[in-house]
Short mmCIF file of C-alpha atoms and ligand atoms in Angstrom, two decimals:
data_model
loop_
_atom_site.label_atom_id
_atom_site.label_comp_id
_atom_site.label_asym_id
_atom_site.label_seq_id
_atom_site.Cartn_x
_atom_site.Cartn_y
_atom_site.Cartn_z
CA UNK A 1 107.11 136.43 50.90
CA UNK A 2 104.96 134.08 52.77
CA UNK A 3 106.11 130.57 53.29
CA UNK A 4 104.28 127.32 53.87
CA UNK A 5 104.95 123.99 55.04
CA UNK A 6 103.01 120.93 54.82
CA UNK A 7 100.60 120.85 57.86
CA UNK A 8 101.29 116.58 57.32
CA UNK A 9 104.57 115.93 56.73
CA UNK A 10 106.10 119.39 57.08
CA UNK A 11 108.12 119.71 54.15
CA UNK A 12 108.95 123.34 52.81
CA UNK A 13 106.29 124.47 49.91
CA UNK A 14 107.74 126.80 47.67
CA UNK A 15 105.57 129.36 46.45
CA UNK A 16 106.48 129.18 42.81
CA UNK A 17 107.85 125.55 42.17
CA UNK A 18 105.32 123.82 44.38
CA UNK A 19 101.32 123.35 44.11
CA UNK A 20 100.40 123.97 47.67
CA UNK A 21 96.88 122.43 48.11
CA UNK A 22 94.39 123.68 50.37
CA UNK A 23 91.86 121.46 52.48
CA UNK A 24 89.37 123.19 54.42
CA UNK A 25 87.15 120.70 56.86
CA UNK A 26 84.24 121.90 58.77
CA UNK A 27 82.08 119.95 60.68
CA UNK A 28 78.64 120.06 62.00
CA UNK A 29 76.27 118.23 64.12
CA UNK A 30 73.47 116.71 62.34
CA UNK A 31 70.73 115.67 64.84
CA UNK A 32 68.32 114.86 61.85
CA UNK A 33 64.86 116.23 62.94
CA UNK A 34 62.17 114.43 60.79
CA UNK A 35 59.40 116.22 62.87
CA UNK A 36 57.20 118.48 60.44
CA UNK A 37 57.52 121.88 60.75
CA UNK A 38 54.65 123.88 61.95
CA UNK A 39 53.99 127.49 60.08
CA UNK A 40 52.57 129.01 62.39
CA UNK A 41 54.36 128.39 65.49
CA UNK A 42 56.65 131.44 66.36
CA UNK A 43 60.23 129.54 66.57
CA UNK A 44 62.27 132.82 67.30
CA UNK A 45 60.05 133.51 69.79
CA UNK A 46 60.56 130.19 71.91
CA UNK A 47 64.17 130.02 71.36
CA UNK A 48 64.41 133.70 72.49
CA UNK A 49 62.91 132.86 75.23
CA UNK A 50 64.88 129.58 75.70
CA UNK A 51 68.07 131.24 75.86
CA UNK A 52 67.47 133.62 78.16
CA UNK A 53 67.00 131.60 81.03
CA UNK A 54 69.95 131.80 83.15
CA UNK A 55 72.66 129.53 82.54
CA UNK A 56 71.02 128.30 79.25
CA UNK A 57 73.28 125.95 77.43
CA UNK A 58 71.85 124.24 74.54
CA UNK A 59 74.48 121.52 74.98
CA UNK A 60 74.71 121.61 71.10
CA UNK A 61 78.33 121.29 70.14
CA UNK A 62 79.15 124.50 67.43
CA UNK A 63 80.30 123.64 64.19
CA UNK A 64 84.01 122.92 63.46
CA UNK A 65 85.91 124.26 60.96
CA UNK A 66 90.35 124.02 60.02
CA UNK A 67 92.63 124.58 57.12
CA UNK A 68 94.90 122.96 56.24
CA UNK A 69 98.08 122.90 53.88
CA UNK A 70 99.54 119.69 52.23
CA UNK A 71 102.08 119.18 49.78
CA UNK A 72 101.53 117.27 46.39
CA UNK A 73 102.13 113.49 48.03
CA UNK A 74 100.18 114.16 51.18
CA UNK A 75 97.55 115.77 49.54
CA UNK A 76 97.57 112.67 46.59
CA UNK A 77 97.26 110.54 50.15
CA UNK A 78 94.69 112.29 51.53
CA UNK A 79 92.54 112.49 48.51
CA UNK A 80 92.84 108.73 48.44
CA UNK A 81 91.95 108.26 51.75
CA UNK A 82 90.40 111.50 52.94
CA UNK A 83 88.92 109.69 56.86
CA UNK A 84 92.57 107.75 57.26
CA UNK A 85 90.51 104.43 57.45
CA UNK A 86 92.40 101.03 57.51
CA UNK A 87 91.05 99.51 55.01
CA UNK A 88 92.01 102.30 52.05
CA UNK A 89 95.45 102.14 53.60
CA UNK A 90 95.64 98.07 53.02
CA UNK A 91 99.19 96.87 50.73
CA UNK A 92 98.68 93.31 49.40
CA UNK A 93 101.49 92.02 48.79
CA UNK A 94 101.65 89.79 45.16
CA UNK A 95 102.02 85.97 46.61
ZN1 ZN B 101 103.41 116.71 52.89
#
């Protein structure tokens, strides 16, 4: 039987009395082209070309991708606050 913990607060999630939720994050870089794209030029081509030149490196990071396993309360924490900000994380107190 496999067990899981949670990858937060790494309490023991039982495989039939616990909900073990599953958040998968990837990550890419954006760099937002608005230059119109041009049928007819032969992309494949240039890059092919591009990247065989020796020691090519398109200095592009790749894209990023994890799993991870939380229990109910960290996932109920993370859903409520899913990029950790402050603000999200603010307690007023009542006076
Ligand atoms: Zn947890």
């Amino acid at each position: 039987m496999i067990h899981y913990s949670c990858d937060r607060c790494g309490r023991l999630i039982h495989p039939t009395r616990h909900v073990r939720y599953v958040v998968r994050i990837e990550v890419e870089a954006d760099f937002g082209s608005d230059e119109p794209v041009d049928d007819d030029h032969d992309f494949l081509e240039e890059l092919d070309e591009y990247l065989s030149q020796p020691g090519c490196d398109t200095g592009e990071p790749t894209p990023s991708s994890r799993t991870y396993d939380l229990c109910a309360d960290c996932y109920a924490k993370f859903i409520g606050n899913p990029l950790g900000t402050a603000k999200a994380s603010l307690d007023f107190s009542s006076n």
